[in-house]
Amino acid sequence: MNPAITTAYGTLLLLAFAGIAAACIATADWVAERCGSLKIPNADRWLIATSVNAGLLLVGTIFFGGWAMLAVTLLLAIEFFLFARVHDRLVPAKDRALTKHNVNEVFKGLPSRLKRFSSMIRRKFQKGDDAGLTPSAGAAAGLADRFKELGGAFGGGAKKNAATAAAAAAAALGHAITPVKIDLRKKDGRPAFETNGDDAMSSNVLAARKMLVDAMEREATDIHFEPNEKQYTVRLRVDGVLQTDLTVPVDAGKGIISALKVISDMDIAERRRPQDGTFSAIYNEGKYDMRAACTPTSYGEKMVIRVLKSSGGMLKTGLSNIGIRNSILTQLREVIHKPYGMFLVTGPTGSGKTTTVYASLSEIDAAQHNITTIEDPVEYRLDGITQISVNTAAGVTFASILRSVLRQDPDVLLVGEIRDKETAEIACQAALTGHFVFSTLHANDTVATITRMLDLGLDATLIQTAVTAVLGQRLARKLCTQCRQPVEPPPEFLQRLGAKPGVIKHIYREKGCEACGNTGFKGRVGLHELLVMNDEIRGLIVEQPSIQDLRAAARRNKTRSLQTDGMLKVVEGITSISEVVRVTTA
Ligand SMILES: [Zn+2]
């Protein structure tokens, strides 16, 4: 044969091979994506079929040339049509396969699909070499692996915590994500993105939405999205404990950060300074307020989002539903219905202080009392109550608002947090002049609250006369009732409680099952210690007491410690010893 023709034929074959291979990869990638997002049954079969085809194309063309290529292309087409038939039954008309929109969708992302594919091959090459495989075998193994991974991760779509790298990467890239029903709004109430516009459908935005939905589904209170050398990690704070949700590649992570910055009205171009922003979300009929904070780190920007559910259930139900035992509850209700005085809730960050203060406040009849709150910032909107936000940057502080509010004849005041001497002083004076003041303070327990106020430089006589009661609080995770395991109580535990052997037959220990995401816990319960001021403690305060003196006095006053309240909740099967130890010794 004429050598020129042979060369031309060879070149043509090579070009065709490249074209078909690219189409094959793009299509396979798209199929994987759709299988995941639509939960198409037997996803792995489609994927294996496509990967076998890719292999056939490679081997066939090398040995049999153009005819093999033609045959494989035909086979591919048949497979694709079969898939399309299943697919089209599951999607709205505009998303059907082989429409103009669909062809665009498959091929628009071709460069990024190929890039992803080649980097995957490269990684597998290195692995393949290690295992003594030839490069092509490595590549083929890589291809098969990729489909297996995708098939596994997506086939078992119901599996929670699917933290496999493949699922994560895919999720991050906006794969396998149908636009979820979540309504994102900027702080001024405008939609964050034009409905179904290009922006709204971009993979970064879809991935950001998916991340937010995950957090809401799992009732997380915070989302941490942070980079390290190799990847971005999504961690969710559920029941007070951070849990890794998934990881995404750095590039995708940066894209998601940008999307989140747009939603929360931050400056996208600013990457060196920390920024704050807010937005809101409506999901499953729940309304959420989101507080985003973006900070630069050595590996890139980190985003932390606080998830606040509006009109939280606890506020409506009052004090009786937050796990306070009846003996404490009776005392507490007596305290908060006094005409004047001060009630402090104390504990570390994230111990549920705010919830308890609001729950207490909700027991006071707003129609008959003038109630004003000063908060940083206002977290829950309450009916019939005046709520004012602190704005430290603008010089609007707890102290300055408190001063002006006191001129408006309030009966009941809520001061979000006492942090400084000035605020503490005005709040105490208000409590002494016919107002009832609710507030929180960051301290370890009830007696530490008193020493903390003394440390702020507050006059001991002021504390002595103003403070009515202090409630110390922690949040412990509740044992999952589906999987908790009965165990014999250890002797030192019984001794601590002063229980006779044999009275408490068993307590429970955490195990972990599907219902609780393998943590062994579900939901949280408060541990409480209530210190009501009596003459002995009041007398002690002015004598520069040590924390031990105060503690002894509190014990004589029958204040049950946080640990003891926790141990009782262990006996009741609500939580475990390790959990009580964890939250009370932190
Ligand atoms: Zn469980």
Short mmCIF file of N, CA, C and O and ligand atoms in Angstrom, two decimals, residues 480-484 511-518 520-521, ligand 1:
data_model
loop_
_atom_site.label_atom_id
_atom_site.label_comp_id
_atom_site.label_asym_id
_atom_site.label_seq_id
_atom_site.Cartn_x
_atom_site.Cartn_y
_atom_site.Cartn_z
N CYS A 480 -27.65 6.94 72.65
CA CYS A 480 -28.59 6.50 71.62
C CYS A 480 -29.35 5.30 72.20
O CYS A 480 -28.74 4.32 72.62
N THR A 481 -30.66 5.41 72.24
CA THR A 481 -31.44 4.35 72.90
C THR A 481 -31.50 3.08 72.05
O THR A 481 -31.89 2.02 72.52
N GLN A 482 -31.10 3.18 70.79
CA GLN A 482 -31.11 2.01 69.91
C GLN A 482 -29.93 1.07 70.19
O GLN A 482 -30.02 -0.11 69.91
N CYS A 483 -28.82 1.64 70.67
CA CYS A 483 -27.63 0.80 70.74
C CYS A 483 -26.91 0.83 72.09
O CYS A 483 -25.90 0.17 72.27
N ARG A 484 -27.41 1.61 73.06
CA ARG A 484 -26.70 1.69 74.35
C ARG A 484 -26.60 0.29 74.95
O ARG A 484 -27.50 -0.54 74.79
N LYS A 511 -22.33 2.66 72.36
CA LYS A 511 -21.77 1.70 71.43
C LYS A 511 -21.66 2.30 70.03
O LYS A 511 -20.58 2.53 69.55
N GLY A 512 -22.78 2.60 69.41
CA GLY A 512 -22.73 3.15 68.05
C GLY A 512 -23.51 2.27 67.09
O GLY A 512 -23.34 1.04 67.09
N CYS A 513 -24.39 2.85 66.32
CA CYS A 513 -25.16 2.10 65.31
C CYS A 513 -25.51 3.08 64.19
O CYS A 513 -25.09 4.23 64.21
N GLU A 514 -26.29 2.59 63.24
CA GLU A 514 -26.60 3.44 62.10
C GLU A 514 -27.44 4.65 62.52
O GLU A 514 -27.26 5.75 62.01
N ALA A 515 -28.35 4.43 63.48
CA ALA A 515 -29.27 5.49 63.89
C ALA A 515 -28.54 6.70 64.47
O ALA A 515 -29.04 7.82 64.43
N CYS A 516 -27.35 6.47 65.04
CA CYS A 516 -26.65 7.58 65.70
C CYS A 516 -25.36 7.94 64.98
O CYS A 516 -24.48 8.58 65.55
N GLY A 517 -25.23 7.51 63.73
CA GLY A 517 -24.02 7.82 62.97
C GLY A 517 -22.77 7.26 63.63
O GLY A 517 -21.71 7.85 63.58
N ASN A 518 -22.94 6.10 64.27
CA ASN A 518 -21.83 5.39 64.93
C ASN A 518 -21.15 6.13 66.07
O ASN A 518 -20.03 5.83 66.43
N GLY A 520 -22.82 6.60 69.08
CA GLY A 520 -23.35 6.07 70.34
C GLY A 520 -24.24 7.07 71.06
O GLY A 520 -24.82 6.76 72.10
N PHE A 521 -24.32 8.29 70.50
CA PHE A 521 -25.10 9.34 71.16
C PHE A 521 -26.10 9.96 70.20
O PHE A 521 -25.87 10.02 69.00
ZN ZN B 1 -26.94 4.15 68.15
#
